[in-house]
Amino acid sequence: MSWAGKILRVNLTAGTVKSEPLNMKWAKEYIGSRGLATKYYVEEVDAKVDPLSTANKIIWATGPLTGTMASTGGRYTVVTKGPLTGAIACSNSGGYWGAELKMAGWDMIIFEGASAKPVYLTINDDVAELRDASALWGHSVWETEETLKKLHQDPLVRVSSIGLAGENKVLFAAVVNDLHRAAGRSGVGAVMGSKNLKAIAVRGTKGVGNIADPKAFMKVTAEKKKILHDNAVTGQGLPTYGTQVLMNVINEIGALPTRNHRDVAFEGAKDISAEAMATPRATDGKKHLVTNQACFGCTIACGRISKLDQGHFTVQNKPQYWGASGGLEYEAAWALGAANGVNDLEALQYANLLCNEQGMDPISFGATIGAVMELYDLGILKQEQLGIDAKFGSAQALAYFAEITAKGEGFGKEIGQGSKRLTAKYGKPELSMSVKGQEFPAYDSRGIQGMGLTYATSNRGACHLRSYTVASEVLGIPVKTDPLASEGKPELVKAFQDATAAFDSSGLCIFTTFAWGLADLAPQLAAACGNEFTLEKVGEIGERIWNMERDFNNRAGFTSKDDTLPKRLLTEPAKTGPAKGLVSKLPEMLPKYYEIRGWTADGQLKPETRSRLGL
Amino acid sequence: MRAAVRRALFIDSRESHPVMQKSLHINPDKCTGCLQCEMACSYENYAVFAPAKSRIKVFDFHTTGRKVPYTCTQCDEAWCLHACPVEAITLDKATGAKVVNESTCVGCKVCTISCPFGTINYVQETGKVQKCDLCGGDPACATACPTGAITYIDANWTGLTKMQAWADKLGNQPAA
C-alpha cells in the first residue's frame, strides 16, 4: 500500500467536506502526486475552463512515498489549470506540509467551487472542516502561519497558504508552506485566491504505517540513501553550496540569460553566486549564508538559510526581515539578479523574502522585471508611469517592484499580469521571454540546446523541472552530451521528461536524480506499494503521465504552434562565450521529438500512442 | 540510591555485561532538520513513520536557522524514576537507559511533572508515558541520522571530539 487510501473532497461553494476512497486502479496507473492528481483533474474538469472561475478545481496531492523514510519523501504538488499559462499547472513543494497531510491519513484534497467569504481548511487527522478566514485575509503567508499556530494552540501545525499575491490574483502567485517552501509556478496561488481559500492547516499524528514490505523497504531506502551520500552532487555540492553552485558554472559556459536574454553571460555573476553567499560581507563582516536546511525526510539538504545585512538600504528599520530565512536558491538568484542585471546580493534576497512572504514565484516575477527594464531601456515605459528609474541593474527598482507587485499597487498591478500580457499591452510581445505565457528559468537555450526543446515542449510552459537536461549537457549526468549540439536531444528530452514525471508522482524530490535513475526509484516504490512497480512499469507510467498532460493542453487549445521559443532565441545569436554565434536549433529538434513521442506533425497524440499508453 | 546505581553500572553491569555504557550525543551544528530520526524512532517503537509519536524531537528555530534535536539524556539520578509511585521506570543495566515498563505504568503523569527536561511524555492512545529507552542499545535515531548530528558514543567521552577540536586549535596550528 503506502497510499493512505483516502481523499478529501471540499466543495467551497456548498461549504462541505467529504471523505472518499482513493481510486486504486488509477493509483496503480499514475502512482500519486503529480500523475494521480492530474488524472483526477483531467477526468473532472473541462479543458476549456477559465482558470480563475468557480468551475475550475485545485488539488493538493501527496505521493505514496510522501511521509516515509525514503530520502526526500516530503513532497506534494498543487494541480490545477494555470492562469498564467492556460495549460495544466502542477507545482511541487517540499518543506514539511506534504508529509503532515499524508500522516493525517489523506492522499489528496480536491477543492471545487468557490467560497463566498474567505475560509481556511483545518485538518486534524480524520477531522476536517472549513473555518472563517476573514481575520487572515489581507495578511501575508508569514502572518497567516503564525496566527494559525496560535489560534490552534499548536506550534506543530503545518500551513500551506497564500499571501497578498494570491489574494490579488497575481498571475504568478505561489502557494507557500513552512514559511519559505513554495508550489511556485504557473499561478496556482491565484487559483487558490480566486476561491477565497486562504490556507490549509494540517496536523497529522497517525503516520504512515502500511508499507507493503517494511523489511525490504528499510533495506532498499538505506541503500539508496548511501548512493545520495556518496555522490559528488547530492553528497557534497548541493549540501555545501545549494543549487547556487550553478551560478558561476552556467555563467562560464555562456548560458546565463542576462538583461532579458540580451546577453548570455553576466559580469556580476560572481557577486550573486554561492561563493559570494559564503564570503563575509565588507559591510558587517558576516556571511550572508547561515546554514543549509533539509525538507522533510531529505538526506541531501540543499536548502539555503540566510541573513540580510541589517544596514542594507532594503531592510533598514525593518526588523521583520533581519532573521534567518529561506534563500537564495539558484533560480531566484538568477531571475531577480542576472535577468535584470542586478548584482546586489542583499537586494536579491530582500526581493526573494518578499516573494516568500506574500507568495509570488520569484522566477516569473524577476523575469517580468527584466522585460519591464527592457521596455524602459527602449523608452516605451517611462519613469513617471513606473514610479522609479528602472534601468537595467537597479537594485532600487527591483526592491520597489517587489514591494508593489503582490499588493497590486500602482504599476505593480501590470507586473502581476506577467511578461506576456505586459509586453503585449505595450506592443512588444516578442520581448516576453516565455513559452505558453510562463517565463524562462535560468538557462539560455542557445548555450544549452536541450533546454530549448525542454522549454518549448514543457506541459506547464517554460520550466526547467520538466526535463533537466542541464544534468547531461553540463554536468555529465548520467552521460555527458554536447550542450551546443542538437543531435540526440529529442531522445534525451523525452527520457528526462518521462523519468521526471515518475519521480514527481512518487512523492520524492527530483534532485535525487543527480544520483538516482528510475532503476533506483522502482525498487523503493515496489517495496512500499507492491511488486508490480517494476522499472519497466514505472517508466511507462512516466510516459503515460506526460501524454495525459499533453492531451489536456491540446484539448485546452494548444497546438504545435505553441511549442516554440521567443524570436530572440531563434534569431539573435549568442554574443559571447562557447555558444557565440548560435541560436536555438529548436526547428531541427521538434519534428524528431514529435516522431519519437508518437505524435502527429501537429503535436497531437496518434491513436496508437493513446492505446499503447492506455489513455 | 546513588551508590546502588553506581554499583549497578560499574560493578554489576561490568561483570555481567562486558560493554561500556554509551550516550546519545547531539551536535545541533550538523542537524539539517530532515526528521529521519523522528521517523526512525516512531518506526522502531510503533512500526509507523510518525514524528508525532517520536521520543526524539527536532526543534527548528527559524529566526536563527538552528535545528536542535532533543531527547532524554538518561540522568543517573533520574527524576522520573524517583518520582514514579509504582516503580514502573527502571534502570536497564546494560545500557544505562531508564525504561518505562508499560504494564506497570498507571498513567499518573507524575514523572512528566518531575522531569526538568520534558523528555518523558504521556501518550493518550495508550494511557501510559513514553520516553527514550536507547532502543535497547542500538538507537534507531542515531543510525538514521544522515549527517552525524546524532551519534551513540562512549558515555565517558562525549566531549572527546570537542576537546580534540580545541586541542587542534590551541596546540596543533602553526600560530600556536
Short mmCIF file of N, CA and C in Angstrom, two decimals, chain B residues 24-162:
data_model
loop_
_atom_site.label_atom_id
_atom_site.label_comp_id
_atom_site.label_asym_id
_atom_site.label_seq_id
_atom_site.Cartn_x
_atom_site.Cartn_y
_atom_site.Cartn_z
N LEU B 24 23.64 8.96 23.81
CA LEU B 24 23.29 9.67 22.58
C LEU B 24 23.96 11.03 22.66
N HIS B 25 24.70 11.36 21.63
CA HIS B 25 25.42 12.63 21.63
C HIS B 25 24.87 13.48 20.49
N ILE B 26 24.45 14.68 20.83
CA ILE B 26 23.78 15.51 19.84
C ILE B 26 24.61 16.74 19.50
N ASN B 27 24.82 16.95 18.21
CA ASN B 27 25.56 18.12 17.73
C ASN B 27 24.64 18.93 16.82
N PRO B 28 23.97 19.95 17.38
CA PRO B 28 22.99 20.71 16.58
C PRO B 28 23.61 21.37 15.35
N ASP B 29 24.91 21.65 15.37
CA ASP B 29 25.56 22.26 14.20
C ASP B 29 25.36 21.42 12.94
N LYS B 30 25.24 20.10 13.14
CA LYS B 30 25.16 19.22 11.98
C LYS B 30 23.73 18.88 11.58
N CYS B 31 22.75 19.31 12.37
CA CYS B 31 21.36 18.94 12.09
C CYS B 31 20.80 19.79 10.95
N THR B 32 20.16 19.10 9.98
CA THR B 32 19.56 19.80 8.84
C THR B 32 18.04 19.90 8.97
N GLY B 33 17.47 19.24 9.99
CA GLY B 33 16.02 19.28 10.16
C GLY B 33 15.27 18.30 9.28
N CYS B 34 15.90 17.21 8.86
CA CYS B 34 15.24 16.29 7.93
C CYS B 34 14.22 15.37 8.60
N LEU B 35 14.32 15.22 9.91
CA LEU B 35 13.40 14.39 10.70
C LEU B 35 13.51 12.89 10.43
N GLN B 36 14.60 12.44 9.80
CA GLN B 36 14.79 10.99 9.66
C GLN B 36 14.83 10.34 11.05
N CYS B 37 15.40 11.04 12.04
CA CYS B 37 15.49 10.49 13.40
C CYS B 37 14.11 10.26 14.00
N GLU B 38 13.21 11.22 13.77
CA GLU B 38 11.86 11.11 14.35
C GLU B 38 11.11 9.95 13.70
N MET B 39 11.29 9.80 12.38
CA MET B 39 10.63 8.68 11.71
C MET B 39 11.21 7.35 12.17
N ALA B 40 12.54 7.31 12.33
CA ALA B 40 13.19 6.07 12.76
C ALA B 40 12.71 5.68 14.15
N CYS B 41 12.54 6.67 15.02
CA CYS B 41 12.09 6.42 16.39
C CYS B 41 10.67 5.85 16.40
N SER B 42 9.78 6.49 15.67
CA SER B 42 8.39 6.02 15.67
C SER B 42 8.28 4.66 14.98
N TYR B 43 9.12 4.45 13.98
CA TYR B 43 9.08 3.16 13.29
C TYR B 43 9.57 2.04 14.21
N GLU B 44 10.64 2.31 14.95
CA GLU B 44 11.21 1.33 15.88
C GLU B 44 10.18 0.92 16.95
N ASN B 45 9.45 1.92 17.46
CA ASN B 45 8.57 1.66 18.59
C ASN B 45 7.13 1.34 18.22
N TYR B 46 6.68 1.85 17.07
CA TYR B 46 5.27 1.65 16.71
C TYR B 46 5.08 1.15 15.29
N ALA B 47 6.17 0.84 14.58
CA ALA B 47 6.10 0.35 13.19
C ALA B 47 5.33 1.30 12.27
N VAL B 48 5.52 2.60 12.51
CA VAL B 48 4.84 3.59 11.69
C VAL B 48 5.77 4.81 11.56
N PHE B 49 5.76 5.46 10.40
CA PHE B 49 6.54 6.69 10.23
C PHE B 49 5.68 7.85 10.72
N ALA B 50 5.95 8.34 11.92
CA ALA B 50 5.09 9.38 12.50
C ALA B 50 5.86 10.22 13.51
N PRO B 51 6.41 11.35 13.07
CA PRO B 51 7.09 12.24 14.01
C PRO B 51 6.26 12.55 15.25
N ALA B 52 4.93 12.53 15.11
CA ALA B 52 4.07 12.83 16.26
C ALA B 52 4.23 11.80 17.37
N LYS B 53 4.75 10.62 17.04
CA LYS B 53 4.92 9.58 18.05
C LYS B 53 6.39 9.42 18.46
N SER B 54 7.24 10.30 18.01
CA SER B 54 8.68 10.15 18.24
C SER B 54 9.08 10.58 19.64
N ARG B 55 10.09 9.93 20.19
CA ARG B 55 10.61 10.28 21.51
C ARG B 55 11.80 11.23 21.41
N ILE B 56 12.24 11.46 20.20
CA ILE B 56 13.26 12.50 19.97
C ILE B 56 12.59 13.56 19.11
N LYS B 57 12.78 14.82 19.43
CA LYS B 57 12.14 15.90 18.67
C LYS B 57 13.22 16.85 18.14
N VAL B 58 13.05 17.29 16.91
CA VAL B 58 13.95 18.30 16.36
C VAL B 58 13.24 19.65 16.40
N PHE B 59 13.85 20.61 17.04
CA PHE B 59 13.25 21.94 17.12
C PHE B 59 13.92 22.86 16.10
N ASP B 60 13.08 23.52 15.33
CA ASP B 60 13.56 24.37 14.24
C ASP B 60 13.34 25.83 14.66
N PHE B 61 14.44 26.49 15.02
CA PHE B 61 14.33 27.89 15.44
C PHE B 61 14.57 28.75 14.21
N HIS B 62 13.48 29.08 13.51
CA HIS B 62 13.68 29.57 12.16
C HIS B 62 14.32 30.95 12.09
N THR B 63 14.20 31.76 13.15
CA THR B 63 14.82 33.09 13.01
C THR B 63 16.34 33.04 13.14
N THR B 64 16.86 31.95 13.73
CA THR B 64 18.33 31.81 13.78
C THR B 64 18.83 30.78 12.78
N GLY B 65 17.90 29.98 12.24
CA GLY B 65 18.30 28.93 11.32
C GLY B 65 18.83 27.68 12.02
N ARG B 66 18.72 27.64 13.36
CA ARG B 66 19.26 26.49 14.11
C ARG B 66 18.21 25.38 14.23
N LYS B 67 18.68 24.14 14.04
CA LYS B 67 17.83 22.99 14.24
C LYS B 67 18.44 22.18 15.38
N VAL B 68 17.66 21.86 16.39
CA VAL B 68 18.21 21.20 17.58
C VAL B 68 17.44 19.93 17.92
N PRO B 69 18.05 18.76 17.72
CA PRO B 69 17.42 17.51 18.16
C PRO B 69 17.50 17.42 19.68
N TYR B 70 16.46 16.89 20.29
CA TYR B 70 16.40 16.89 21.75
C TYR B 70 15.69 15.63 22.23
N THR B 71 16.33 14.95 23.19
CA THR B 71 15.67 13.78 23.79
C THR B 71 16.23 13.55 25.18
N CYS B 72 15.82 12.45 25.82
CA CYS B 72 16.23 12.14 27.19
C CYS B 72 17.74 11.90 27.26
N THR B 73 18.36 12.44 28.31
CA THR B 73 19.81 12.23 28.48
C THR B 73 20.10 11.07 29.41
N GLN B 74 19.09 10.38 29.89
CA GLN B 74 19.24 9.24 30.80
C GLN B 74 20.01 9.64 32.07
N CYS B 75 19.45 10.58 32.83
CA CYS B 75 20.07 11.03 34.08
C CYS B 75 20.41 9.82 34.97
N ASP B 76 21.52 9.89 35.67
CA ASP B 76 21.84 8.84 36.64
C ASP B 76 20.79 8.84 37.76
N GLU B 77 20.64 10.02 38.36
CA GLU B 77 19.62 10.17 39.41
C GLU B 77 18.36 10.68 38.72
N ALA B 78 17.67 9.78 38.05
CA ALA B 78 16.58 10.21 37.18
C ALA B 78 15.36 10.64 37.98
N TRP B 79 14.95 11.88 37.76
CA TRP B 79 13.78 12.43 38.44
C TRP B 79 12.56 11.54 38.19
N CYS B 80 12.39 11.13 36.94
CA CYS B 80 11.21 10.35 36.58
C CYS B 80 11.18 9.03 37.36
N LEU B 81 12.34 8.40 37.43
CA LEU B 81 12.45 7.11 38.11
C LEU B 81 12.12 7.25 39.60
N HIS B 82 12.67 8.32 40.22
CA HIS B 82 12.42 8.53 41.64
C HIS B 82 10.98 8.92 41.92
N ALA B 83 10.36 9.64 40.97
CA ALA B 83 9.02 10.15 41.22
C ALA B 83 7.94 9.09 41.03
N CYS B 84 8.23 8.10 40.23
CA CYS B 84 7.18 7.12 39.88
C CYS B 84 6.70 6.37 41.13
N PRO B 85 5.40 6.46 41.43
CA PRO B 85 4.89 5.82 42.65
C PRO B 85 4.74 4.31 42.52
N VAL B 86 4.79 3.80 41.31
CA VAL B 86 4.59 2.35 41.15
C VAL B 86 5.84 1.65 40.62
N GLU B 87 6.94 2.38 40.63
CA GLU B 87 8.23 1.84 40.17
C GLU B 87 8.15 1.23 38.77
N ALA B 88 7.44 1.96 37.90
CA ALA B 88 7.32 1.49 36.51
C ALA B 88 8.54 1.87 35.69
N ILE B 89 9.36 2.77 36.23
CA ILE B 89 10.55 3.18 35.48
C ILE B 89 11.77 2.58 36.15
N THR B 90 12.50 1.79 35.39
CA THR B 90 13.64 1.08 35.96
C THR B 90 14.88 1.28 35.10
N LEU B 91 16.01 0.95 35.69
CA LEU B 91 17.28 1.08 35.01
C LEU B 91 17.57 -0.16 34.17
N ASP B 92 17.90 0.05 32.90
CA ASP B 92 18.41 -1.05 32.08
C ASP B 92 19.91 -1.08 32.31
N LYS B 93 20.36 -2.07 33.05
CA LYS B 93 21.77 -2.07 33.47
C LYS B 93 22.73 -2.16 32.29
N ALA B 94 22.31 -2.78 31.26
CA ALA B 94 23.21 -2.95 30.12
C ALA B 94 23.49 -1.62 29.41
N THR B 95 22.46 -0.77 29.33
CA THR B 95 22.62 0.46 28.54
C THR B 95 22.64 1.72 29.38
N GLY B 96 22.16 1.63 30.62
CA GLY B 96 22.03 2.82 31.44
C GLY B 96 20.73 3.56 31.18
N ALA B 97 19.91 3.04 30.27
CA ALA B 97 18.65 3.73 29.96
C ALA B 97 17.66 3.56 31.10
N LYS B 98 16.83 4.58 31.30
CA LYS B 98 15.72 4.48 32.24
C LYS B 98 14.51 4.11 31.40
N VAL B 99 13.93 2.95 31.70
CA VAL B 99 12.96 2.35 30.81
C VAL B 99 11.58 2.28 31.47
N VAL B 100 10.56 2.64 30.71
CA VAL B 100 9.19 2.57 31.22
C VAL B 100 8.64 1.16 31.00
N ASN B 101 8.18 0.56 32.08
CA ASN B 101 7.50 -0.72 31.94
C ASN B 101 6.02 -0.43 31.76
N GLU B 102 5.53 -0.63 30.55
CA GLU B 102 4.16 -0.24 30.22
C GLU B 102 3.10 -1.01 31.01
N SER B 103 3.41 -2.24 31.38
CA SER B 103 2.38 -3.00 32.10
C SER B 103 2.25 -2.53 33.55
N THR B 104 3.28 -1.84 34.05
CA THR B 104 3.21 -1.33 35.42
C THR B 104 2.70 0.11 35.46
N CYS B 105 3.05 0.91 34.45
CA CYS B 105 2.69 2.33 34.40
C CYS B 105 1.18 2.50 34.52
N VAL B 106 0.76 3.43 35.39
CA VAL B 106 -0.67 3.68 35.57
C VAL B 106 -1.11 4.99 34.90
N GLY B 107 -0.17 5.65 34.23
CA GLY B 107 -0.53 6.89 33.52
C GLY B 107 -0.81 8.06 34.44
N CYS B 108 -0.19 8.09 35.62
CA CYS B 108 -0.48 9.17 36.58
C CYS B 108 0.19 10.48 36.18
N LYS B 109 1.23 10.39 35.36
CA LYS B 109 1.94 11.55 34.80
C LYS B 109 2.82 12.30 35.78
N VAL B 110 3.00 11.78 36.99
CA VAL B 110 3.86 12.46 37.96
C VAL B 110 5.29 12.59 37.41
N CYS B 111 5.73 11.58 36.70
CA CYS B 111 7.07 11.65 36.10
C CYS B 111 7.20 12.81 35.12
N THR B 112 6.10 13.10 34.38
CA THR B 112 6.17 14.18 33.39
C THR B 112 6.31 15.54 34.08
N ILE B 113 5.81 15.60 35.34
CA ILE B 113 5.95 16.83 36.12
C ILE B 113 7.35 16.91 36.71
N SER B 114 7.86 15.77 37.15
CA SER B 114 9.15 15.79 37.84
C SER B 114 10.33 15.99 36.89
N CYS B 115 10.22 15.54 35.66
CA CYS B 115 11.35 15.65 34.72
C CYS B 115 11.61 17.11 34.38
N PRO B 116 12.83 17.59 34.69
CA PRO B 116 13.12 19.01 34.42
C PRO B 116 13.26 19.30 32.92
N PHE B 117 13.38 18.28 32.10
CA PHE B 117 13.72 18.48 30.69
C PHE B 117 12.57 18.22 29.72
N GLY B 118 11.47 17.70 30.23
CA GLY B 118 10.29 17.49 29.38
C GLY B 118 10.39 16.29 28.47
N THR B 119 11.33 15.40 28.74
CA THR B 119 11.58 14.33 27.77
C THR B 119 10.83 13.04 28.07
N ILE B 120 9.97 13.06 29.07
CA ILE B 120 9.06 11.92 29.28
C ILE B 120 7.65 12.47 29.15
N ASN B 121 6.84 11.82 28.32
CA ASN B 121 5.54 12.38 27.98
C ASN B 121 4.44 11.33 27.97
N TYR B 122 3.25 11.82 28.27
CA TYR B 122 2.06 10.97 28.29
C TYR B 122 1.59 10.71 26.86
N VAL B 123 1.07 9.51 26.63
CA VAL B 123 0.52 9.14 25.32
C VAL B 123 -0.95 8.79 25.49
N GLN B 124 -1.80 9.65 24.97
CA GLN B 124 -3.26 9.46 25.16
C GLN B 124 -3.73 8.10 24.66
N GLU B 125 -3.19 7.68 23.52
CA GLU B 125 -3.68 6.46 22.87
C GLU B 125 -3.46 5.22 23.73
N THR B 126 -2.37 5.22 24.53
CA THR B 126 -2.06 4.03 25.32
C THR B 126 -2.38 4.21 26.80
N GLY B 127 -2.52 5.46 27.23
CA GLY B 127 -2.74 5.72 28.65
C GLY B 127 -1.49 5.52 29.48
N LYS B 128 -0.33 5.50 28.82
CA LYS B 128 0.95 5.32 29.51
C LYS B 128 1.87 6.49 29.16
N VAL B 129 3.03 6.53 29.82
CA VAL B 129 4.02 7.52 29.40
C VAL B 129 5.05 6.84 28.50
N GLN B 130 5.75 7.66 27.72
CA GLN B 130 6.84 7.11 26.91
C GLN B 130 8.06 8.00 27.01
N LYS B 131 9.22 7.38 26.89
CA LYS B 131 10.48 8.10 26.86
C LYS B 131 11.50 7.29 26.09
N CYS B 132 12.60 7.91 25.76
CA CYS B 132 13.67 7.22 25.04
C CYS B 132 14.23 6.09 25.91
N ASP B 133 14.38 4.91 25.30
CA ASP B 133 14.97 3.78 26.03
C ASP B 133 16.25 3.30 25.34
N LEU B 134 16.81 4.15 24.51
CA LEU B 134 18.03 3.84 23.75
C LEU B 134 17.86 2.60 22.88
N CYS B 135 16.63 2.24 22.57
CA CYS B 135 16.32 1.09 21.71
C CYS B 135 17.09 -0.16 22.16
N GLY B 136 17.29 -0.29 23.47
CA GLY B 136 18.00 -1.47 23.97
C GLY B 136 19.48 -1.48 23.65
N GLY B 137 20.01 -0.35 23.24
CA GLY B 137 21.45 -0.28 22.99
C GLY B 137 21.84 -0.08 21.53
N ASP B 138 20.81 0.10 20.66
CA ASP B 138 21.10 0.35 19.24
C ASP B 138 20.13 1.41 18.74
N PRO B 139 20.32 2.65 19.19
CA PRO B 139 19.30 3.67 18.93
C PRO B 139 19.07 3.93 17.45
N ALA B 140 17.80 3.78 17.04
CA ALA B 140 17.44 3.91 15.63
C ALA B 140 17.67 5.33 15.11
N CYS B 141 17.52 6.33 15.99
CA CYS B 141 17.70 7.72 15.55
C CYS B 141 19.13 7.97 15.10
N ALA B 142 20.08 7.43 15.87
CA ALA B 142 21.49 7.65 15.52
C ALA B 142 21.84 6.95 14.21
N THR B 143 21.28 5.75 14.03
CA THR B 143 21.52 5.02 12.78
C THR B 143 20.95 5.78 11.59
N ALA B 144 19.79 6.40 11.79
CA ALA B 144 19.11 7.07 10.67
C ALA B 144 19.68 8.45 10.35
N CYS B 145 20.33 9.08 11.31
CA CYS B 145 20.80 10.46 11.08
C CYS B 145 21.82 10.49 9.95
N PRO B 146 21.54 11.26 8.87
CA PRO B 146 22.42 11.24 7.71
C PRO B 146 23.66 12.12 7.86
N THR B 147 23.70 12.96 8.89
CA THR B 147 24.80 13.94 8.96
C THR B 147 25.70 13.76 10.17
N GLY B 148 25.41 12.79 11.02
CA GLY B 148 26.21 12.65 12.23
C GLY B 148 25.85 13.65 13.31
N ALA B 149 24.67 14.26 13.21
CA ALA B 149 24.23 15.17 14.27
C ALA B 149 23.85 14.39 15.52
N ILE B 150 23.43 13.15 15.33
CA ILE B 150 23.10 12.28 16.46
C ILE B 150 24.02 11.07 16.37
N THR B 151 24.84 10.88 17.39
CA THR B 151 25.71 9.70 17.41
C THR B 151 25.53 8.99 18.74
N TYR B 152 25.98 7.76 18.81
CA TYR B 152 25.85 6.96 20.03
C TYR B 152 27.27 6.55 20.41
N ILE B 153 27.81 7.21 21.45
CA ILE B 153 29.23 7.08 21.73
C ILE B 153 29.51 6.81 23.21
N ASP B 154 30.73 6.45 23.50
CA ASP B 154 31.20 6.18 24.87
C ASP B 154 30.72 7.29 25.81
N ALA B 155 29.94 6.88 26.82
CA ALA B 155 29.34 7.87 27.72
C ALA B 155 30.38 8.68 28.48
N ASN B 156 31.55 8.12 28.67
CA ASN B 156 32.58 8.84 29.42
C ASN B 156 33.31 9.88 28.58
N TRP B 157 33.12 9.79 27.25
CA TRP B 157 33.92 10.65 26.37
C TRP B 157 33.09 11.40 25.35
N THR B 158 31.93 11.89 25.77
CA THR B 158 31.09 12.64 24.84
C THR B 158 31.75 13.96 24.46
N GLY B 159 32.72 14.40 25.24
CA GLY B 159 33.40 15.66 24.93
C GLY B 159 34.66 15.49 24.10
N LEU B 160 34.94 14.24 23.73
CA LEU B 160 36.23 13.98 23.08
C LEU B 160 36.44 14.76 21.79
N THR B 161 35.43 14.77 20.94
CA THR B 161 35.58 15.45 19.65
C THR B 161 35.78 16.96 19.85
N LYS B 162 35.02 17.51 20.82
CA LYS B 162 35.15 18.93 21.10
C LYS B 162 36.54 19.23 21.67
#
